[in-house]
PDB file of C-alpha atoms in Angstrom:
ATOM      1  CA  UNK A   1      -2.772  -2.967 -20.875  1.00 56.00           C
ATOM      2  CA  UNK A   2      -5.370  -2.888 -18.121  1.00 76.00           C
ATOM      3  CA  UNK A   3      -3.945  -2.484 -14.655  1.00 92.00           C
ATOM      4  CA  UNK A   4      -4.916  -1.426 -11.146  1.00 97.00           C
ATOM      5  CA  UNK A   5      -3.064   1.329  -9.308  1.00 98.00           C
ATOM      6  CA  UNK A   6      -3.502   1.434  -5.534  1.00 98.00           C
ATOM      7  CA  UNK A   7      -2.806   4.645  -3.641  1.00 98.00           C
ATOM      8  CA  UNK A   8      -2.429   4.890   0.106  1.00 98.00           C
ATOM      9  CA  UNK A   9      -4.250   7.897   1.548  1.00 98.00           C
ATOM     10  CA  UNK A  10      -2.355  11.062   2.512  1.00 97.00           C
ATOM     11  CA  UNK A  11      -0.983  11.561   5.989  1.00 95.00           C
ATOM     12  CA  UNK A  12      -3.811  11.372   8.528  1.00 93.00           C
ATOM     13  CA  UNK A  13      -4.051  12.606  12.136  1.00 82.00           C
ATOM     14  CA  UNK A  14      -0.824  11.068  13.460  1.00 74.00           C
ATOM     15  CA  UNK A  15      -1.542  12.095  17.072  1.00 70.00           C
ATOM     16  CA  UNK A  16      -4.748  10.026  17.204  1.00 65.00           C
ATOM     17  CA  UNK A  17      -5.138   6.842  19.248  1.00 69.00           C
ATOM     18  CA  UNK A  18      -8.585   5.828  18.046  1.00 74.00           C
ATOM     19  CA  UNK A  19     -10.267   5.159  14.700  1.00 80.00           C
ATOM     20  CA  UNK A  20     -12.482   8.259  14.576  1.00 83.00           C
ATOM     21  CA  UNK A  21      -9.797  10.788  15.506  1.00 82.00           C
ATOM     22  CA  UNK A  22      -7.323   9.312  13.011  1.00 86.00           C
ATOM     23  CA  UNK A  23      -9.721   9.415  10.082  1.00 89.00           C
ATOM     24  CA  UNK A  24      -8.976  12.816   8.525  1.00 94.00           C
ATOM     25  CA  UNK A  25      -6.122  14.212   6.476  1.00 95.00           C
ATOM     26  CA  UNK A  26      -3.535  16.491   7.999  1.00 95.00           C
ATOM     27  CA  UNK A  27      -2.453  19.603   6.114  1.00 95.00           C
ATOM     28  CA  UNK A  28       0.527  17.604   4.821  1.00 97.00           C
ATOM     29  CA  UNK A  29      -1.835  14.826   3.737  1.00 97.00           C
ATOM     30  CA  UNK A  30      -3.811  17.255   1.618  1.00 97.00           C
ATOM     31  CA  UNK A  31      -0.603  18.601   0.057  1.00 98.00           C
ATOM     32  CA  UNK A  32       0.602  15.085  -0.761  1.00 98.00           C
ATOM     33  CA  UNK A  33      -2.691  14.355  -2.499  1.00 98.00           C
ATOM     34  CA  UNK A  34      -2.595  17.595  -4.495  1.00 98.00           C
ATOM     35  CA  UNK A  35       0.938  16.872  -5.678  1.00 98.00           C
ATOM     36  CA  UNK A  36      -0.017  13.348  -6.693  1.00 98.00           C
ATOM     37  CA  UNK A  37      -2.966  14.661  -8.707  1.00 98.00           C
ATOM     38  CA  UNK A  38      -0.699  17.185 -10.418  1.00 98.00           C
ATOM     39  CA  UNK A  39       1.724  14.375 -11.300  1.00 98.00           C
ATOM     40  CA  UNK A  40      -1.049  12.263 -12.798  1.00 98.00           C
ATOM     41  CA  UNK A  41      -2.206  15.157 -14.960  1.00 97.00           C
ATOM     42  CA  UNK A  42       1.295  16.273 -15.950  1.00 97.00           C
ATOM     43  CA  UNK A  43       2.149  12.755 -17.129  1.00 97.00           C
ATOM     44  CA  UNK A  44      -1.182  12.258 -18.901  1.00 96.00           C
ATOM     45  CA  UNK A  45      -2.243   9.453 -16.535  1.00 95.00           C
ATOM     46  CA  UNK A  46      -5.983   8.837 -16.845  1.00 95.00           C
ATOM     47  CA  UNK A  47      -8.178   6.087 -15.410  1.00 97.00           C
ATOM     48  CA  UNK A  48     -11.327   4.483 -16.739  1.00 96.00           C
ATOM     49  CA  UNK A  49     -12.501   3.831 -13.176  1.00 97.00           C
ATOM     50  CA  UNK A  50     -11.745   5.225  -9.714  1.00 98.00           C
ATOM     51  CA  UNK A  51     -12.618   3.505  -6.414  1.00 98.00           C
ATOM     52  CA  UNK A  52     -12.206   4.516  -2.792  1.00 98.00           C
ATOM     53  CA  UNK A  53     -13.056   3.072   0.557  1.00 97.00           C
ATOM     54  CA  UNK A  54     -15.737   4.875   2.520  1.00 97.00           C
ATOM     55  CA  UNK A  55     -13.406   6.294   5.181  1.00 96.00           C
ATOM     56  CA  UNK A  56     -12.970  10.066   5.379  1.00 96.00           C
ATOM     57  CA  UNK A  57      -9.236   9.926   4.653  1.00 96.00           C
ATOM     58  CA  UNK A  58      -9.895   7.912   1.475  1.00 98.00           C
ATOM     59  CA  UNK A  59     -12.557  10.305   0.211  1.00 97.00           C
ATOM     60  CA  UNK A  60     -10.444  13.369   1.092  1.00 97.00           C
ATOM     61  CA  UNK A  61      -7.384  11.943  -0.665  1.00 98.00           C
ATOM     62  CA  UNK A  62      -9.397  11.297  -3.840  1.00 98.00           C
ATOM     63  CA  UNK A  63     -10.745  14.835  -3.594  1.00 97.00           C
ATOM     64  CA  UNK A  64      -7.199  16.187  -3.188  1.00 98.00           C
ATOM     65  CA  UNK A  65      -5.968  14.218  -6.211  1.00 98.00           C
ATOM     66  CA  UNK A  66      -8.767  15.777  -8.283  1.00 96.00           C
ATOM     67  CA  UNK A  67     -10.055  14.766 -11.672  1.00 94.00           C
ATOM     68  CA  UNK A  68      -8.242  11.804 -13.251  1.00 95.00           C
ATOM     69  CA  UNK A  69     -11.368  10.049 -14.530  1.00 93.00           C
ATOM     70  CA  UNK A  70     -14.506  11.097 -16.391  1.00 90.00           C
ATOM     71  CA  UNK A  71     -16.776   9.459 -13.823  1.00 93.00           C
ATOM     72  CA  UNK A  72     -17.150   9.994 -10.076  1.00 94.00           C
ATOM     73  CA  UNK A  73     -15.292   7.655  -7.699  1.00 96.00           C
ATOM     74  CA  UNK A  74     -17.129   4.526  -6.575  1.00 98.00           C
ATOM     75  CA  UNK A  75     -17.106   4.130  -2.798  1.00 98.00           C
ATOM     76  CA  UNK A  76     -16.719   0.510  -1.726  1.00 98.00           C
ATOM     77  CA  UNK A  77     -16.575  -0.444   1.958  1.00 98.00           C
ATOM     78  CA  UNK A  78     -14.605  -3.560   1.060  1.00 98.00           C
ATOM     79  CA  UNK A  79     -11.665  -1.198   0.444  1.00 98.00           C
ATOM     80  CA  UNK A  80     -11.708   0.120   4.038  1.00 98.00           C
ATOM     81  CA  UNK A  81      -8.784  -0.364   6.361  1.00 97.00           C
ATOM     82  CA  UNK A  82      -8.738  -2.885   9.181  1.00 94.00           C
ATOM     83  CA  UNK A  83      -9.756  -1.237  12.473  1.00 92.00           C
ATOM     84  CA  UNK A  84      -6.168  -1.279  13.711  1.00 89.00           C
ATOM     85  CA  UNK A  85      -6.610   0.922  16.767  1.00 88.00           C
ATOM     86  CA  UNK A  86      -9.525  -1.217  17.985  1.00 92.00           C
ATOM     87  CA  UNK A  87      -7.548  -4.377  17.272  1.00 95.00           C
ATOM     88  CA  UNK A  88      -4.454  -3.049  19.071  1.00 92.00           C
ATOM     89  CA  UNK A  89      -6.519  -2.028  22.093  1.00 93.00           C
ATOM     90  CA  UNK A  90      -8.000  -5.520  22.305  1.00 96.00           C
ATOM     91  CA  UNK A  91      -4.504  -7.031  22.094  1.00 96.00           C
ATOM     92  CA  UNK A  92      -3.257  -4.700  24.810  1.00 94.00           C
ATOM     93  CA  UNK A  93      -6.148  -5.609  27.119  1.00 96.00           C
ATOM     94  CA  UNK A  94      -5.874  -9.369  26.504  1.00 96.00           C
ATOM     95  CA  UNK A  95      -2.155  -9.869  25.976  1.00 96.00           C
ATOM     96  CA  UNK A  96      -0.500  -6.853  27.626  1.00 94.00           C
ATOM     97  CA  UNK A  97       1.122  -5.665  24.405  1.00 92.00           C
ATOM     98  CA  UNK A  98       1.238  -1.869  24.625  1.00 90.00           C
ATOM     99  CA  UNK A  99       0.424   0.157  21.525  1.00 84.00           C
ATOM    100  CA  UNK A 100       3.484   2.244  20.506  1.00 82.00           C
ATOM    101  CA  UNK A 101       3.569   5.986  19.942  1.00 75.00           C
ATOM    102  CA  UNK A 102       6.078   6.106  17.067  1.00 76.00           C
ATOM    103  CA  UNK A 103       6.897   4.228  13.871  1.00 74.00           C
ATOM    104  CA  UNK A 104       9.932   2.517  15.439  1.00 80.00           C
ATOM    105  CA  UNK A 105       7.656   0.942  18.016  1.00 81.00           C
ATOM    106  CA  UNK A 106       5.357  -0.408  15.320  1.00 82.00           C
ATOM    107  CA  UNK A 107       8.272  -2.360  13.779  1.00 88.00           C
ATOM    108  CA  UNK A 108       7.970  -4.913  16.581  1.00 89.00           C
ATOM    109  CA  UNK A 109       4.330  -4.300  17.493  1.00 92.00           C
ATOM    110  CA  UNK A 110       2.731  -4.926  14.117  1.00 93.00           C
ATOM    111  CA  UNK A 111       4.037  -8.463  13.481  1.00 94.00           C
ATOM    112  CA  UNK A 112       2.955  -9.566  16.972  1.00 95.00           C
ATOM    113  CA  UNK A 113      -0.546  -8.141  16.534  1.00 96.00           C
ATOM    114  CA  UNK A 114      -0.913  -9.726  13.087  1.00 96.00           C
ATOM    115  CA  UNK A 115       0.283 -13.095  14.395  1.00 96.00           C
ATOM    116  CA  UNK A 116      -2.225 -13.099  17.260  1.00 97.00           C
ATOM    117  CA  UNK A 117      -4.949 -11.892  14.923  1.00 97.00           C
ATOM    118  CA  UNK A 118      -4.307 -14.558  12.288  1.00 97.00           C
ATOM    119  CA  UNK A 119      -4.355 -17.288  14.940  1.00 96.00           C
ATOM    120  CA  UNK A 120      -7.746 -16.085  16.253  1.00 96.00           C
ATOM    121  CA  UNK A 121      -6.192 -15.281  19.638  1.00 97.00           C
ATOM    122  CA  UNK A 122      -7.867 -11.863  19.893  1.00 97.00           C
ATOM    123  CA  UNK A 123     -11.337 -12.180  21.432  1.00 96.00           C
ATOM    124  CA  UNK A 124     -13.938  -9.843  19.944  1.00 93.00           C
ATOM    125  CA  UNK A 125     -11.597  -8.602  17.219  1.00 95.00           C
ATOM    126  CA  UNK A 126     -13.275  -5.947  15.053  1.00 94.00           C
ATOM    127  CA  UNK A 127     -13.015  -8.349  12.118  1.00 96.00           C
ATOM    128  CA  UNK A 128     -11.520 -11.843  11.803  1.00 97.00           C
ATOM    129  CA  UNK A 129      -8.227 -11.924   9.924  1.00 98.00           C
ATOM    130  CA  UNK A 130      -9.666 -14.436   7.437  1.00 97.00           C
ATOM    131  CA  UNK A 131     -12.622 -12.155   6.707  1.00 98.00           C
ATOM    132  CA  UNK A 132     -10.322  -9.175   6.075  1.00 98.00           C
ATOM    133  CA  UNK A 133      -8.182 -11.222   3.712  1.00 98.00           C
ATOM    134  CA  UNK A 134     -11.273 -12.554   1.893  1.00 98.00           C
ATOM    135  CA  UNK A 135     -12.840  -9.155   1.322  1.00 98.00           C
ATOM    136  CA  UNK A 136      -9.574  -7.662   0.067  1.00 98.00           C
ATOM    137  CA  UNK A 137      -9.049 -10.580  -2.302  1.00 97.00           C
ATOM    138  CA  UNK A 138     -12.634 -10.322  -3.593  1.00 97.00           C
ATOM    139  CA  UNK A 139     -12.583  -6.574  -4.119  1.00 97.00           C
ATOM    140  CA  UNK A 140      -9.191  -6.365  -5.790  1.00 96.00           C
ATOM    141  CA  UNK A 141      -9.822  -9.371  -8.023  1.00 95.00           C
ATOM    142  CA  UNK A 142     -13.169  -7.972  -9.100  1.00 95.00           C
ATOM    143  CA  UNK A 143     -11.749  -4.546  -9.909  1.00 96.00           C
ATOM    144  CA  UNK A 144      -8.778  -6.059 -11.785  1.00 95.00           C
ATOM    145  CA  UNK A 145     -11.211  -8.015 -13.957  1.00 93.00           C
ATOM    146  CA  UNK A 146     -13.020  -4.834 -15.037  1.00 93.00           C
ATOM    147  CA  UNK A 147     -12.576  -2.848 -18.230  1.00 92.00           C
ATOM    148  CA  UNK A 148      -9.815  -0.246 -18.432  1.00 94.00           C
ATOM    149  CA  UNK A 149      -7.297   1.097 -15.981  1.00 96.00           C
ATOM    150  CA  UNK A 150      -8.486   1.478 -12.412  1.00 97.00           C
ATOM    151  CA  UNK A 151      -7.341   3.637  -9.491  1.00 98.00           C
ATOM    152  CA  UNK A 152      -8.013   2.563  -5.894  1.00 98.00           C
ATOM    153  CA  UNK A 153      -7.558   5.052  -3.050  1.00 98.00           C
ATOM    154  CA  UNK A 154      -7.340   3.084   0.194  1.00 98.00           C
ATOM    155  CA  UNK A 155      -5.136   2.377   3.239  1.00 97.00           C
ATOM    156  CA  UNK A 156      -1.774   0.796   3.975  1.00 97.00           C
ATOM    157  CA  UNK A 157      -3.157  -2.308   5.644  1.00 97.00           C
ATOM    158  CA  UNK A 158      -5.367  -3.070   2.670  1.00 98.00           C
ATOM    159  CA  UNK A 159      -2.475  -2.527   0.258  1.00 98.00           C
ATOM    160  CA  UNK A 160      -0.322  -4.793   2.411  1.00 98.00           C
ATOM    161  CA  UNK A 161      -3.003  -7.474   2.324  1.00 98.00           C
ATOM    162  CA  UNK A 162      -3.153  -7.093  -1.461  1.00 98.00           C
ATOM    163  CA  UNK A 163       0.592  -7.768  -1.497  1.00 98.00           C
ATOM    164  CA  UNK A 164      -0.047 -10.912   0.580  1.00 97.00           C
ATOM    165  CA  UNK A 165      -2.682 -12.074  -1.900  1.00 96.00           C
ATOM    166  CA  UNK A 166      -0.521 -11.365  -4.946  1.00 97.00           C
ATOM    167  CA  UNK A 167       2.877 -12.411  -3.564  1.00 96.00           C
ATOM    168  CA  UNK A 168       1.665 -15.104  -1.100  1.00 96.00           C
ATOM    169  CA  UNK A 169       3.385 -13.402   1.831  1.00 97.00           C
ATOM    170  CA  UNK A 170       3.591 -14.932   5.274  1.00 96.00           C
ATOM    171  CA  UNK A 171       2.652 -12.881   8.348  1.00 96.00           C
ATOM    172  CA  UNK A 172       6.152 -11.537   8.922  1.00 94.00           C
ATOM    173  CA  UNK A 173       6.456 -10.377   5.318  1.00 97.00           C
ATOM    174  CA  UNK A 174       2.939  -8.917   5.404  1.00 97.00           C
ATOM    175  CA  UNK A 175       3.863  -6.823   8.438  1.00 95.00           C
ATOM    176  CA  UNK A 176       7.079  -5.687   6.778  1.00 95.00           C
ATOM    177  CA  UNK A 177       5.184  -4.666   3.653  1.00 96.00           C
ATOM    178  CA  UNK A 178       2.668  -2.653   5.686  1.00 95.00           C
ATOM    179  CA  UNK A 179       5.433  -0.869   7.573  1.00 94.00           C
ATOM    180  CA  UNK A 180       7.141   0.141   4.307  1.00 95.00           C
ATOM    181  CA  UNK A 181       4.072   1.710   2.680  1.00 97.00           C
ATOM    182  CA  UNK A 182       4.265   5.519   2.616  1.00 97.00           C
ATOM    183  CA  UNK A 183       1.446   8.033   2.393  1.00 97.00           C
ATOM    184  CA  UNK A 184       0.177   8.625  -1.183  1.00 98.00           C
ATOM    185  CA  UNK A 185       2.529   5.919  -2.495  1.00 98.00           C
ATOM    186  CA  UNK A 186       1.654   4.099  -5.723  1.00 98.00           C
ATOM    187  CA  UNK A 187       1.365   0.314  -6.118  1.00 98.00           C
ATOM    188  CA  UNK A 188       0.419  -1.388  -9.366  1.00 97.00           C
ATOM    189  CA  UNK A 189      -0.916  -4.848 -10.218  1.00 97.00           C
ATOM    190  CA  UNK A 190      -2.226  -6.341 -13.426  1.00 94.00           C
ATOM    191  CA  UNK A 191      -4.015  -9.526 -14.394  1.00 90.00           C
ATOM    192  CA  UNK A 192      -1.848 -12.396 -15.604  1.00 87.00           C
ATOM    193  CA  UNK A 193      -3.946 -15.369 -16.610  1.00 84.00           C
ATOM    194  CA  UNK A 194      -5.859 -16.356 -13.499  1.00 83.00           C
ATOM    195  CA  UNK A 195      -3.410 -14.577 -11.213  1.00 89.00           C
ATOM    196  CA  UNK A 196      -2.389 -11.019 -10.401  1.00 93.00           C
ATOM    197  CA  UNK A 197       1.114  -9.700 -11.054  1.00 94.00           C
ATOM    198  CA  UNK A 198       2.836  -7.005  -8.985  1.00 96.00           C
ATOM    199  CA  UNK A 199       4.539  -4.467 -11.282  1.00 96.00           C
ATOM    200  CA  UNK A 200       5.135  -1.537  -8.882  1.00 97.00           C
ATOM    201  CA  UNK A 201       5.459  -1.073  -5.122  1.00 98.00           C
ATOM    202  CA  UNK A 202       5.680   2.054  -2.939  1.00 98.00           C
ATOM    203  CA  UNK A 203       6.523   4.529  -5.706  1.00 98.00           C
ATOM    204  CA  UNK A 204       6.514   8.258  -4.888  1.00 98.00           C
ATOM    205  CA  UNK A 205       7.235  10.047  -8.188  1.00 98.00           C
ATOM    206  CA  UNK A 206       5.382  13.162  -7.018  1.00 98.00           C
ATOM    207  CA  UNK A 207       7.702  13.521  -4.014  1.00 98.00           C
ATOM    208  CA  UNK A 208      10.999  12.703  -5.748  1.00 95.00           C
ATOM    209  CA  UNK A 209      12.144  16.314  -6.015  1.00 93.00           C
ATOM    210  CA  UNK A 210      14.729  17.233  -3.344  1.00 95.00           C
ATOM    211  CA  UNK A 211      12.542  20.089  -2.102  1.00 96.00           C
ATOM    212  CA  UNK A 212       9.718  17.616  -1.369  1.00 97.00           C
ATOM    213  CA  UNK A 213      11.680  15.039   0.619  1.00 94.00           C
ATOM    214  CA  UNK A 214      10.280  16.544   3.813  1.00 96.00           C
ATOM    215  CA  UNK A 215       6.800  15.511   2.699  1.00 96.00           C
ATOM    216  CA  UNK A 216       7.446  11.781   2.856  1.00 96.00           C
ATOM    217  CA  UNK A 217       5.608  10.136   5.739  1.00 94.00           C
ATOM    218  CA  UNK A 218       4.536   6.718   7.009  1.00 88.00           C
ATOM    219  CA  UNK A 219       1.952   7.468   9.749  1.00 80.00           C
TER     220      UNK A 219
END
């Protein structure tokens, strides 16, 4: 059966506070990607098509995964992450909501930012919420309609938005989904009539061994 597997990129530069500095894999991120590629090959998982966003961390993760398809990955800017740092900085300047420095802080920060963003209460946002949702819906629907199994290497926010599209999540649930998504996690959807069906969320089979538990990361 044709399906689409979405992979979040490996751990990026967690110390960054801007888009450019964040956009590269850490040493752990590279290792996560290598292990995922090994798992694909060990289990005989092959894809007819591979897609990535155009961000460095997407391209590097696909490179770390290695060959799981007979053709080169297609780079599609519609699969790029929202510019979260830019969005958060605008929210901080306009609404006084400070950007956190750890994952615990994002638990309360992310829903507030998403709520303001969806209500168009962020002047000069890098991208309107509705536009982000529309491009994610268009890209994922188009890829799901293609021939053969597809792999998408992208970011957590885009995967979260895919969950919103598929599961009809509200803003609170969207934020919760984004917060749960781990680096190099697997998420699977498949066409079902005119809809898309979620069949897997946040799987980490390549990190399940006890000696790899240290390699699980969210930021």
